[in-house]
Amino acid sequence: MTETKTTTTELDAVVVGAGFSGLYMLYRLRDVLGMSARVFDAAHDVGGTWYWNRYPGARCDSESYIYCFSFDKDLLQEWEWSGKYPEQPEILAYLNHVADRLDLRRDIQFNTRVISALYNEATRRWDIETDQGDHVTARYFITGIGCLSTGQIPDIKGRDTFKGQWYHTGAWPHEGVDLTGKRVGIIGTGSSAIQAIPVIAKQAGHLYVFQRTPQFTIPARHANVDKAFLKDVKSRYDEIWEKARWSAGGFPVDPVDRSALEVSAEERQAVYEAGWQQGGFNFFFGSFKDVAVDRRANDTASEFIRSKIREIVKDPETAEKLTPTDHPFSSKRALIDTNYFETYNRDNVTLVDIRHSPIQEITETGIRTEDDSYDLDVIIFATGFDAMTGTFFKMDIRGKNGLALKEKWEAGPKTYLGLSSAGFPNMFMITGPGSPSVLSNMPVSIEQHVEFISNFLEYMTEHGIDTAEADAQAETEWVAHVNAIADMTLYPLADSWYLGANIPGKPRVFMPYPGGVGPYRTKCNEVAENGYEGYVLGAAEREPAAV
Ligand code: N01
């Protein structure tokens, strides 16, 4: 890999992040639009989320055949996934392959963190500085920073006194961690922990799971990829992607039209049982239309999962502690697992209920809760991320009149379409807050955003437009629309990172767009067809815009 250093360089575009978003954006900017562009990434190599999240058991919850780029049809045909769900090393290998295939690395500067991006009103360019001393100016500033890139390690008393090893799942050592025979404590039971716990339990001498909130999770039914299935998929890829693009969640599934409240109890049970056996998100998408929006319908799904927990977990007291009762199913991120509940039947796994006996402190030798002490060799923080906004705030981003993004978003992120924010001309966010992003199969949403931005830049060039800025009124209306839809769902009933509830002091605002990938695409297409309505377009002085 060649690493280059850029100082005081003028570019058409700077992109932050070399994950799915940054890689495709670079390709579109450079190879489709013919622009000069540079990607900066703090990591040593490509991959974004999949570069950092290497914890045991890390894999994606989207099935592999649909967790990839669709824009390169040859690649779709050539690439062979080995598992039904793609594992982290394989996704990383895929992204490396994409970077090589498209010769992207020569325009990516690794080991470099963007520390500030300041909009210069006189030049109508962004002045960007990195922690490596680079100074770059660019017409366009584009973030591909992911939604879950800034880990959160809770400020527990005594955290720094622990004499053993500790890790966060989102910054797992690349050389791996040998947990063989060790006493391991894991704090958290979100997606990362749910995947890691069954794998770590097989390695550790003893595993203590410190659970604050019990979770609803569905078996993934992970397996080797079914070759006949993949062959069929490859013969119908166009149709499959098209379906995914217009779906609710970015998956190629037909919407169900039945209500959980319209069918008999037997039929309902049979539907849930079929979804449970099939595994994965099918349980959610393929059951009933109202599980996510109607509390009574949701109760039937929640109760079904609770009955499964009681069936699987042999010790009734542990089963009780693992049973979620304080939030509806899928109001927190829907989870899928491999042998999660079964793992609590192992002799070397102990569930510690920190909702009822909170952690008091981390000591030199382990964790002390209100009722007990646990001696540990390793502590794993599976405690999530400062989602959606945290990584923006790590950079000093300032728009017109020196307005800091952090200040503007103090009471929650404000965007138009999750793509732009008023006062920040020519800044675009790939899967920013206010877009379907984390409520969707990410590659589908990433491609849609990258293509929207790229088409927009092409339009600007063709029409002699220098600046595009979200209109403040359009932004206000979009934020209100996002909130109105969120209020029609059951999401607000859980303390989740979607609402910033996992970060002390973070405003409680629903951040992703819950209206579905298809309707969102329609809206974006209409915006484009209407000459990018909702944007204030500034014509170049020398060449008035013909719009
Ligand atoms: O993080 P989380 P994650 N004391 O925030 C607990 C994506 N992802 O890394 O629920 C004690 O979900 C917290 O408890 P509570 C996916 O979008 C995808 O697991 O807040 N406990 C919770 O149990 C996912 O949603 C994939 O009460 C504390 C856990 O830590 C997102 O990443 C795989 C605590 C955090 O769960 C984040 O998942 C992995 C404290 N102070 C991740 N603070 C796949 O596609 C937090 N917790 C497979």
Coordinates of C-alpha atoms and ligand atoms in Angstrom, one line a residue:
M1 CA 0.0 0.0 0.0
T2 CA 1.3 3.4 -0.8
E3 CA 0.6 6.2 1.5
T4 CA 0.9 9.8 0.3
K5 CA 0.9 13.0 2.2
T6 CA -0.9 16.1 0.9
T7 CA -0.2 19.6 2.1
T8 CA -2.0 22.7 1.0
T9 CA -3.7 21.1 -1.9
E10 CA -6.7 22.2 -3.9
L11 CA -9.2 19.5 -4.7
D12 CA -12.7 19.3 -6.0
A13 CA -13.8 17.1 -3.1
V14 CA -12.6 15.7 0.2
V15 CA -14.3 12.6 1.6
V16 CA -13.9 11.5 5.2
G17 CA -14.0 7.7 5.7
A18 CA -12.9 4.7 3.6
G19 CA -15.7 2.3 4.3
F20 CA -18.5 1.4 2.0
S21 CA -19.5 5.1 1.7
G22 CA -16.1 6.6 1.1
L23 CA -15.0 3.9 -1.4
Y24 CA -18.1 4.3 -3.6
M25 CA -18.1 8.1 -3.3
L26 CA -14.4 8.3 -4.4
Y27 CA -15.2 6.1 -7.4
R28 CA -18.1 8.3 -8.5
L29 CA -16.2 11.5 -7.9
R30 CA -13.0 10.5 -9.6
D31 CA -14.0 8.0 -12.3
V32 CA -17.5 9.0 -13.2
L33 CA -17.4 12.8 -12.7
G34 CA -13.7 13.3 -13.4
M35 CA -13.1 15.3 -10.2
S36 CA -10.0 15.5 -8.1
A37 CA -10.8 13.9 -4.8
R38 CA -9.1 12.6 -1.7
V39 CA -10.3 10.3 1.1
F40 CA -9.0 10.6 4.6
D41 CA -9.3 7.8 7.1
A42 CA -7.9 7.5 10.6
A43 CA -7.5 3.7 10.0
H44 CA -4.5 2.1 8.6
D45 CA -6.5 0.6 5.7
V46 CA -10.0 0.5 4.1
G47 CA -13.1 -1.0 5.7
G48 CA -14.6 1.6 8.0
T49 CA -16.8 -0.2 10.6
W50 CA -15.5 -3.5 9.3
Y51 CA -11.9 -2.4 9.9
W52 CA -12.5 -1.7 13.6
N53 CA -15.2 -4.2 14.7
R54 CA -13.2 -7.4 14.9
Y55 CA -14.6 -8.8 18.1
P56 CA -15.2 -12.6 18.3
G57 CA -18.3 -13.5 16.3
A58 CA -18.5 -10.2 14.4
R59 CA -20.6 -10.5 11.3
C60 CA -23.4 -8.7 9.6
D61 CA -27.1 -9.2 10.2
S62 CA -27.9 -8.7 6.5
E63 CA -27.5 -11.8 4.4
S64 CA -24.3 -11.7 2.4
Y65 CA -25.9 -11.7 -1.1
I66 CA -27.5 -8.3 -0.4
Y67 CA -24.7 -6.8 1.8
C68 CA -22.5 -5.6 -1.0
F69 CA -22.4 -3.0 -3.8
S70 CA -24.8 -3.4 -6.7
F71 CA -23.3 -0.8 -9.0
D72 CA -20.6 -3.2 -10.4
K73 CA -22.5 -6.0 -12.0
D74 CA -19.4 -8.0 -12.8
L75 CA -18.3 -7.9 -9.2
L76 CA -21.8 -9.1 -8.2
Q77 CA -21.4 -12.1 -10.4
E78 CA -17.7 -12.8 -9.5
W79 CA -17.7 -12.4 -5.7
E80 CA -18.4 -15.6 -3.8
W81 CA -19.6 -15.3 -0.2
S82 CA -19.0 -18.3 2.0
G83 CA -21.6 -17.8 4.7
K84 CA -25.3 -17.0 4.7
Y85 CA -24.4 -13.9 6.8
P86 CA -21.0 -12.4 6.0
E87 CA -18.4 -12.5 8.7
Q88 CA -16.2 -9.5 9.5
P89 CA -13.0 -10.9 7.8
E90 CA -14.9 -11.7 4.7
I91 CA -16.5 -8.2 4.5
L92 CA -13.2 -6.6 5.0
A93 CA -11.7 -8.8 2.3
Y94 CA -14.5 -7.8 0.0
L95 CA -13.9 -4.1 0.6
N96 CA -10.2 -4.5 0.1
H97 CA -11.0 -6.3 -3.2
V98 CA -13.2 -3.4 -4.2
A99 CA -10.5 -0.9 -3.4
D100 CA -8.0 -2.8 -5.5
R101 CA -10.3 -3.5 -8.4
L102 CA -11.2 0.2 -8.7
D103 CA -7.7 1.3 -7.9
L104 CA -8.9 3.5 -5.2
R105 CA -6.0 3.4 -2.7
R106 CA -3.9 6.0 -4.6
D107 CA -6.4 8.7 -3.6
I108 CA -6.9 7.5 0.0
Q109 CA -4.7 8.9 2.8
F110 CA -4.8 6.5 5.7
N111 CA -3.7 7.0 9.3
T112 CA -5.0 10.5 9.0
R113 CA -7.9 12.0 11.0
V114 CA -9.7 15.2 9.7
I115 CA -9.7 17.5 12.7
S116 CA -11.4 20.5 11.2
A117 CA -13.4 21.6 8.1
L118 CA -14.1 25.3 7.9
Y119 CA -16.3 26.8 5.2
N120 CA -14.6 29.9 3.7
E121 CA -17.3 32.2 2.4
A122 CA -14.9 34.3 0.4
T123 CA -13.6 31.4 -1.6
R124 CA -16.8 29.3 -1.3
R125 CA -14.5 26.4 -0.5
W126 CA -13.9 24.2 2.5
D127 CA -10.6 24.5 4.4
I128 CA -9.7 21.1 5.8
E129 CA -7.0 20.2 8.3
T130 CA -5.8 16.8 9.4
D131 CA -3.9 15.6 12.4
Q132 CA -1.0 14.9 10.1
G133 CA -0.6 18.6 9.3
D134 CA -2.3 18.5 5.9
H135 CA -4.1 21.6 4.7
V136 CA -6.5 21.0 1.9
T137 CA -9.1 23.1 0.3
A138 CA -12.0 21.6 -1.5
R139 CA -15.2 22.7 -3.2
Y140 CA -17.1 19.8 -1.6
F141 CA -16.8 18.3 1.8
I142 CA -18.4 14.9 2.0
T143 CA -18.7 12.7 5.1
G144 CA -18.7 8.9 4.9
I145 CA -18.1 8.4 8.5
G146 CA -20.6 5.7 9.3
C147 CA -23.2 6.0 12.0
L148 CA -21.5 3.9 14.7
S149 CA -17.9 4.9 14.6
T150 CA -17.3 6.6 18.0
G151 CA -17.2 4.0 20.7
Q152 CA -18.7 4.8 24.1
I153 CA -17.0 3.5 27.2
P154 CA -19.1 4.4 30.2
D155 CA -17.4 6.5 32.9
I156 CA -17.7 3.9 35.6
K157 CA -15.9 4.8 38.9
G158 CA -12.5 3.2 39.1
R159 CA -12.4 2.4 35.4
D160 CA -8.7 3.2 35.0
T161 CA -7.6 1.3 38.1
F162 CA -8.3 -2.2 36.5
K163 CA -5.0 -4.1 36.3
G164 CA -6.2 -6.7 33.8
Q165 CA -6.8 -6.1 30.1
W166 CA -9.9 -4.2 28.8
Y167 CA -11.3 -3.7 25.3
H168 CA -14.2 -2.1 23.5
T169 CA -15.8 -4.2 20.8
G170 CA -15.6 -1.4 18.3
A171 CA -11.8 -1.1 18.6
W172 CA -10.8 -4.7 18.9
P173 CA -7.0 -5.5 18.6
H174 CA -6.1 -6.6 15.1
E175 CA -3.9 -9.4 16.4
G176 CA -6.9 -10.8 18.3
V177 CA -7.1 -11.5 22.0
D178 CA -6.5 -14.9 23.5
L179 CA -9.3 -15.4 26.0
T180 CA -8.5 -19.1 26.6
G181 CA -9.2 -20.1 30.2
K182 CA -9.6 -16.4 31.3
R183 CA -12.2 -14.9 33.6
V184 CA -13.9 -12.5 31.2
G185 CA -16.6 -9.9 32.1
I186 CA -18.6 -8.3 29.2
I187 CA -20.7 -5.2 29.9
G188 CA -23.7 -4.8 27.6
T189 CA -26.1 -7.0 25.7
G190 CA -26.6 -5.1 22.4
S191 CA -25.9 -6.5 18.9
S192 CA -22.1 -6.7 19.4
A193 CA -22.4 -8.5 22.7
I194 CA -25.1 -10.9 21.5
Q195 CA -22.7 -12.0 18.7
A196 CA -19.6 -12.1 20.9
I197 CA -21.0 -13.8 24.0
P198 CA -21.6 -17.3 22.5
V199 CA -18.2 -17.3 20.9
I200 CA -16.3 -16.0 23.9
A201 CA -18.1 -18.5 26.2
K202 CA -16.4 -21.3 24.3
Q203 CA -13.0 -19.8 24.9
A204 CA -13.2 -18.3 28.3
G205 CA -12.6 -20.1 31.6
H206 CA -15.7 -18.2 32.9
L207 CA -17.8 -15.5 31.3
Y208 CA -19.8 -13.0 33.3
V209 CA -22.4 -11.0 31.3
F210 CA -23.3 -7.7 32.9
Q211 CA -26.8 -7.0 31.6
R212 CA -28.6 -3.8 32.1
T213 CA -31.5 -4.4 29.6
P214 CA -32.6 -7.9 28.5
Q215 CA -33.0 -8.2 24.8
F216 CA -35.4 -9.7 22.2
T217 CA -33.3 -11.6 19.8
I218 CA -34.2 -14.0 16.9
P219 CA -32.0 -16.9 15.8
A220 CA -30.0 -16.1 12.7
R221 CA -29.9 -19.7 11.5
H222 CA -26.4 -18.9 10.2
A223 CA -25.0 -21.6 7.8
N224 CA -22.7 -22.0 4.9
V225 CA -24.1 -20.2 1.9
D226 CA -26.5 -22.4 -0.1
K227 CA -24.8 -22.6 -3.5
A228 CA -28.1 -23.3 -5.4
F229 CA -29.7 -20.3 -3.7
L230 CA -26.7 -18.1 -4.6
K231 CA -26.8 -19.3 -8.2
D232 CA -30.5 -18.4 -8.4
V233 CA -29.8 -15.0 -6.8
K234 CA -27.1 -14.3 -9.4
S235 CA -29.4 -15.1 -12.2
R236 CA -32.0 -12.6 -10.9
Y237 CA -29.8 -9.9 -9.3
D238 CA -31.3 -6.9 -11.2
E239 CA -34.8 -7.8 -10.0
I240 CA -33.6 -8.5 -6.4
W241 CA -31.8 -5.1 -6.1
E242 CA -34.7 -3.3 -7.5
K243 CA -37.0 -4.8 -5.0
A244 CA -34.6 -4.0 -2.2
R245 CA -34.3 -0.4 -3.3
W246 CA -38.0 0.2 -3.1
S247 CA -38.6 -1.8 0.1
A248 CA -39.0 -0.6 3.7
G249 CA -35.7 -1.8 5.0
G250 CA -33.5 -2.2 1.9
F251 CA -34.1 -6.0 1.7
P252 CA -35.7 -7.8 -1.2
V253 CA -38.9 -8.9 0.6
D254 CA -42.5 -8.5 -0.2
P255 CA -44.4 -6.4 2.3
V256 CA -46.9 -8.4 4.3
D257 CA -50.4 -7.1 4.5
R258 CA -51.9 -9.0 7.4
S259 CA -52.4 -7.7 10.9
A260 CA -51.4 -9.7 13.9
L261 CA -54.7 -8.8 15.4
E262 CA -56.8 -10.1 12.5
V263 CA -55.8 -13.8 12.6
S264 CA -56.6 -16.5 15.1
A265 CA -54.2 -17.2 18.0
E266 CA -53.2 -20.5 16.3
E267 CA -52.5 -18.9 13.0
R268 CA -50.4 -16.2 14.7
Q269 CA -48.4 -18.7 16.6
A270 CA -47.8 -20.6 13.3
V271 CA -46.6 -17.5 11.6
Y272 CA -44.2 -16.6 14.4
E273 CA -42.9 -20.2 14.6
A274 CA -42.2 -20.2 10.9
G275 CA -40.3 -16.9 11.2
W276 CA -38.4 -18.2 14.2
Q277 CA -37.4 -21.4 12.3
Q278 CA -36.5 -19.5 9.2
G279 CA -34.5 -17.1 11.3
G280 CA -33.1 -13.6 10.8
F281 CA -35.0 -10.5 10.0
N282 CA -37.7 -12.6 8.2
F283 CA -39.3 -13.0 11.6
F284 CA -39.9 -9.2 11.6
F285 CA -40.5 -8.5 7.9
G286 CA -42.4 -11.6 7.1
S287 CA -44.9 -11.9 10.0
F288 CA -47.4 -9.0 10.4
K289 CA -47.6 -5.4 9.1
D290 CA -48.3 -3.9 12.5
V291 CA -45.7 -5.3 14.8
A292 CA -43.6 -2.2 14.6
V293 CA -46.4 0.3 15.0
D294 CA -49.2 -1.2 17.1
R295 CA -48.6 -2.0 20.7
R296 CA -51.2 -4.8 20.9
A297 CA -49.8 -6.4 17.7
N298 CA -46.3 -6.0 19.1
D299 CA -47.3 -7.6 22.4
T300 CA -48.1 -10.8 20.5
A301 CA -44.6 -11.0 18.9
S302 CA -42.9 -9.9 22.2
E303 CA -44.8 -12.6 24.1
F304 CA -43.8 -15.3 21.5
I305 CA -40.1 -14.5 22.0
R306 CA -40.5 -14.4 25.8
S307 CA -42.0 -18.0 25.6
K308 CA -39.0 -19.1 23.5
I309 CA -36.5 -17.7 26.1
R310 CA -38.3 -19.6 28.8
E311 CA -38.2 -22.7 26.6
I312 CA -34.5 -22.5 25.8
V313 CA -32.9 -21.3 29.1
K314 CA -33.0 -24.1 31.6
D315 CA -32.6 -22.2 34.8
P316 CA -35.9 -20.4 35.4
E317 CA -34.2 -17.6 37.4
T318 CA -31.8 -16.9 34.5
A319 CA -34.6 -17.1 32.0
E320 CA -36.6 -14.6 34.0
K321 CA -33.6 -12.2 34.1
L322 CA -33.1 -12.6 30.3
T323 CA -36.7 -11.8 29.6
P324 CA -37.4 -8.3 28.3
T325 CA -40.4 -6.6 29.8
D326 CA -39.5 -2.9 29.7
H327 CA -39.7 -2.2 26.0
P328 CA -41.5 -3.6 22.9
F329 CA -39.8 -6.0 20.5
S330 CA -37.8 -4.1 17.8
S331 CA -38.2 -0.7 19.6
K332 CA -34.5 -1.1 20.2
R333 CA -32.4 -2.4 17.2
A334 CA -33.8 -5.8 16.2
L335 CA -31.2 -8.4 17.0
I336 CA -30.4 -11.8 15.5
D337 CA -28.1 -14.3 17.2
T338 CA -26.5 -17.7 17.0
N339 CA -27.0 -19.7 20.2
Y340 CA -27.4 -16.6 22.4
F341 CA -29.9 -17.8 24.9
E342 CA -28.5 -21.4 24.7
T343 CA -25.2 -20.0 26.0
Y344 CA -26.7 -19.3 29.4
N345 CA -27.1 -23.1 29.8
R346 CA -23.3 -23.4 30.0
D347 CA -21.7 -23.9 33.4
N348 CA -19.0 -21.4 32.6
V349 CA -21.5 -18.5 32.0
T350 CA -23.0 -16.3 34.6
L351 CA -25.6 -13.6 34.0
V352 CA -25.3 -10.6 36.3
D353 CA -28.4 -8.4 36.4
I354 CA -27.0 -4.9 36.8
R355 CA -30.4 -3.4 36.4
H356 CA -31.2 -4.6 39.9
S357 CA -27.7 -4.7 41.3
P358 CA -25.9 -1.9 39.5
I359 CA -22.1 -1.7 39.0
Q360 CA -20.6 0.3 41.8
E361 CA -17.1 0.4 40.6
I362 CA -14.4 -1.2 38.6
T363 CA -11.6 -2.3 40.9
E364 CA -8.0 -3.4 40.3
T365 CA -9.2 -6.9 40.1
G366 CA -12.6 -6.8 38.5
I367 CA -16.1 -5.4 38.9
R368 CA -18.1 -4.7 42.1
T369 CA -21.8 -4.5 41.9
E370 CA -24.2 -3.6 44.7
D371 CA -24.5 -7.2 45.7
D372 CA -21.3 -9.0 44.7
S373 CA -17.7 -8.8 43.4
Y374 CA -16.4 -10.5 40.3
D375 CA -12.7 -11.2 39.8
L376 CA -11.8 -10.8 36.2
D377 CA -8.8 -11.0 33.9
V378 CA -10.4 -9.2 31.0
I379 CA -13.3 -6.6 30.8
I380 CA -15.0 -6.2 27.4
F381 CA -17.0 -3.0 26.9
A382 CA -19.8 -3.9 24.5
T383 CA -21.3 -0.6 25.4
G384 CA -22.0 0.8 22.0
F385 CA -21.4 4.1 20.3
D386 CA -22.1 7.8 20.4
A387 CA -24.2 7.1 17.4
M388 CA -25.0 9.2 14.3
T389 CA -23.6 12.5 15.7
G390 CA -20.6 11.6 17.8
T391 CA -18.2 11.3 14.9
F392 CA -19.3 14.6 13.4
F393 CA -18.6 16.3 16.7
K394 CA -15.1 14.9 16.9
M395 CA -14.3 17.2 14.0
D396 CA -14.5 21.0 14.2
I397 CA -17.0 21.5 11.4
R398 CA -18.0 25.2 10.8
G399 CA -20.2 26.6 8.1
K400 CA -21.3 30.1 7.3
N401 CA -20.6 32.8 9.8
G402 CA -18.3 30.4 11.7
L403 CA -21.3 28.4 12.9
A404 CA -20.1 25.1 14.5
L405 CA -22.1 22.0 13.6
K406 CA -21.9 20.9 17.2
E407 CA -23.6 24.1 18.3
K408 CA -26.2 24.0 15.6
W409 CA -27.0 20.4 16.6
E410 CA -26.9 21.0 20.3
A411 CA -30.6 20.0 20.7
G412 CA -30.3 17.2 18.2
P413 CA -29.2 16.8 14.5
K414 CA -31.0 19.1 12.0
T415 CA -30.7 18.1 8.4
Y416 CA -32.5 18.2 5.1
L417 CA -33.0 14.6 4.0
G418 CA -30.1 13.5 6.2
L419 CA -27.9 14.8 3.4
S420 CA -27.2 18.4 4.1
S421 CA -27.6 21.0 6.9
A422 CA -28.6 24.6 6.4
G423 CA -25.6 26.9 6.9
F424 CA -23.2 24.3 5.6
P425 CA -23.0 24.8 1.8
N426 CA -21.5 22.0 -0.3
M427 CA -21.2 19.7 2.6
F428 CA -22.9 16.3 2.1
M429 CA -23.4 13.5 4.6
I430 CA -23.7 9.9 3.4
T431 CA -26.3 8.2 5.6
G432 CA -26.4 11.2 7.9
P433 CA -29.0 11.6 10.7
G434 CA -32.5 12.1 9.2
S435 CA -32.0 9.4 6.5
P436 CA -32.9 5.7 6.7
S437 CA -29.3 4.8 7.4
V438 CA -29.2 2.5 10.4
L439 CA -32.9 1.4 9.9
S440 CA -31.9 -0.1 6.6
N441 CA -29.6 -2.5 4.9
M442 CA -26.7 -0.1 4.8
P443 CA -25.2 -0.7 1.3
V444 CA -28.6 0.0 -0.3
S445 CA -28.9 3.3 1.5
I446 CA -25.2 4.2 0.9
E447 CA -25.5 3.6 -2.8
Q448 CA -28.6 5.7 -3.0
H449 CA -26.9 8.6 -1.2
V450 CA -23.7 8.4 -3.1
E451 CA -25.6 8.4 -6.4
F452 CA -27.8 11.3 -5.2
I453 CA -24.8 13.4 -4.3
S454 CA -22.9 12.5 -7.4
N455 CA -25.9 13.3 -9.7
F456 CA -26.3 16.6 -7.8
L457 CA -22.7 17.6 -8.3
E458 CA -23.0 16.8 -12.0
Y459 CA -26.1 18.9 -12.2
M460 CA -24.3 21.8 -10.4
T461 CA -21.5 21.6 -12.9
E462 CA -23.8 21.5 -15.9
H463 CA -25.8 24.5 -14.6
G464 CA -22.9 26.7 -13.5
I465 CA -23.9 26.4 -9.8
D466 CA -21.2 26.9 -7.3
T467 CA -23.0 26.3 -4.0
A468 CA -25.8 24.1 -2.8
E469 CA -27.1 24.7 0.7
A470 CA -30.1 23.2 2.4
D471 CA -32.9 25.7 2.8
A472 CA -33.6 26.4 6.5
Q473 CA -37.4 26.0 6.0
A474 CA -37.1 22.8 4.1
E475 CA -34.8 21.5 6.8
T476 CA -37.3 22.4 9.6
E477 CA -40.1 20.6 7.7
W478 CA -37.9 17.5 7.2
V479 CA -37.0 17.3 10.8
A480 CA -40.6 17.6 11.8
H481 CA -41.5 14.9 9.3
V482 CA -38.9 12.5 10.7
N483 CA -40.2 13.1 14.2
A484 CA -43.9 12.7 13.1
I485 CA -43.1 9.3 11.6
A486 CA -41.1 8.2 14.6
D487 CA -44.0 9.1 16.8
M488 CA -46.2 6.8 14.8
T489 CA -43.9 3.9 15.7
L490 CA -43.0 2.1 18.9
Y491 CA -39.4 3.3 18.7
P492 CA -39.9 6.1 21.3
L493 CA -40.9 3.5 23.8
A494 CA -37.4 2.3 24.3
D495 CA -34.2 3.9 25.7
S496 CA -32.1 3.2 22.6
W497 CA -29.1 4.8 20.8
Y498 CA -31.6 5.7 18.0
L499 CA -32.7 8.4 20.5
G500 CA -29.3 9.1 22.0
A501 CA -30.5 7.5 25.2
N502 CA -27.2 5.6 25.7
I503 CA -25.1 8.7 26.1
P504 CA -25.5 10.7 29.3
G505 CA -26.7 14.2 28.5
K506 CA -27.4 13.6 24.8
P507 CA -30.7 15.1 23.7
R508 CA -33.5 12.6 23.3
V509 CA -34.2 13.0 19.6
F510 CA -35.0 10.2 17.1
M511 CA -32.2 10.4 14.7
P512 CA -32.7 8.0 11.7
Y513 CA -35.6 8.4 9.2
P514 CA -38.1 5.7 10.0
G515 CA -40.3 6.1 6.9
G516 CA -38.7 3.4 4.8
V517 CA -36.1 3.2 2.1
G518 CA -38.6 3.2 -0.8
P519 CA -40.6 6.2 0.2
Y520 CA -37.3 8.0 1.1
R521 CA -35.9 7.3 -2.4
T522 CA -39.1 8.6 -3.9
K523 CA -38.7 11.8 -2.0
C524 CA -35.1 12.2 -3.0
N525 CA -35.9 11.5 -6.7
E526 CA -38.7 14.2 -6.6
V527 CA -36.2 16.7 -5.0
A528 CA -33.8 16.0 -7.9
E529 CA -36.5 16.1 -10.6
N530 CA -37.7 19.5 -9.3
G531 CA -34.3 21.0 -9.7
Y532 CA -33.1 20.1 -6.2
E533 CA -36.0 21.8 -4.4
G534 CA -35.3 22.5 -0.8
Y535 CA -31.8 23.6 -1.7
V536 CA -30.6 27.1 -2.2
L537 CA -28.4 27.1 -5.2
G538 CA -25.8 29.7 -5.7
A539 CA -24.7 30.5 -9.2
A540 CA -21.0 31.0 -10.0
E541 CA -20.4 34.8 -10.4
R542 CA -19.0 34.4 -13.8
E543 CA -21.7 32.2 -15.2
P544 CA -25.3 32.6 -14.0
A545 CA -27.2 29.4 -13.3
A546 CA -29.7 28.5 -15.9
V547 CA -32.3 27.0 -13.6
Ligands
N01_1 O1 -24.2 -1.3 21.1 P1 -25.6 -1.1 21.8 P2 -23.7 -2.5 20.2 N1 -23.7 0.3 32.0 O2 -25.7 0.4 22.1 C1 -25.1 -1.5 27.5 C2 -24.7 -2.1 15.0 N2 -24.1 -3.5 15.0 O3 -22.2 -2.2 19.9 O4 -29.6 -1.4 26.6 C3 -24.1 -0.9 31.6 O5 -26.7 -1.7 20.9 C4 -26.5 -1.2 26.9 O6 -27.5 -1.4 27.8 P3 -28.9 -0.6 27.7 C5 -26.2 -2.2 15.2 O7 -26.9 -1.2 14.6 C6 -24.5 -4.3 14.0 O8 -24.1 -3.8 20.6 O9 -28.6 0.8 27.2 N3 -24.5 -1.2 30.4 C7 -26.5 -2.3 25.8 O10 -26.9 -3.5 26.3 C8 -26.2 -2.0 16.7 O11 -27.5 -1.6 17.2 C9 -24.0 -5.5 14.0 O12 -29.5 -0.7 29.0 C10 -24.4 -0.3 29.5 C11 -25.1 -2.3 25.3 O13 -24.3 -1.8 26.4 C12 -25.2 -1.0 16.9 O14 -24.1 -1.4 16.1 C13 -23.2 -6.0 15.0 C14 -23.9 1.0 29.7 C15 -24.8 -1.4 24.1 O15 -25.6 -1.9 23.1 C16 -24.6 -0.9 18.3 O16 -24.5 -2.2 18.9 C17 -22.9 -5.2 16.0 C18 -23.5 1.3 31.1 N4 -23.1 2.5 31.4 C19 -23.3 -3.9 16.0 N5 -23.8 1.7 28.6 C20 -24.5 -6.4 12.9 O17 -24.9 -6.1 11.8 C21 -24.3 0.9 27.6 N6 -24.6 -0.3 28.2 C22 -24.4 -7.8 13.2

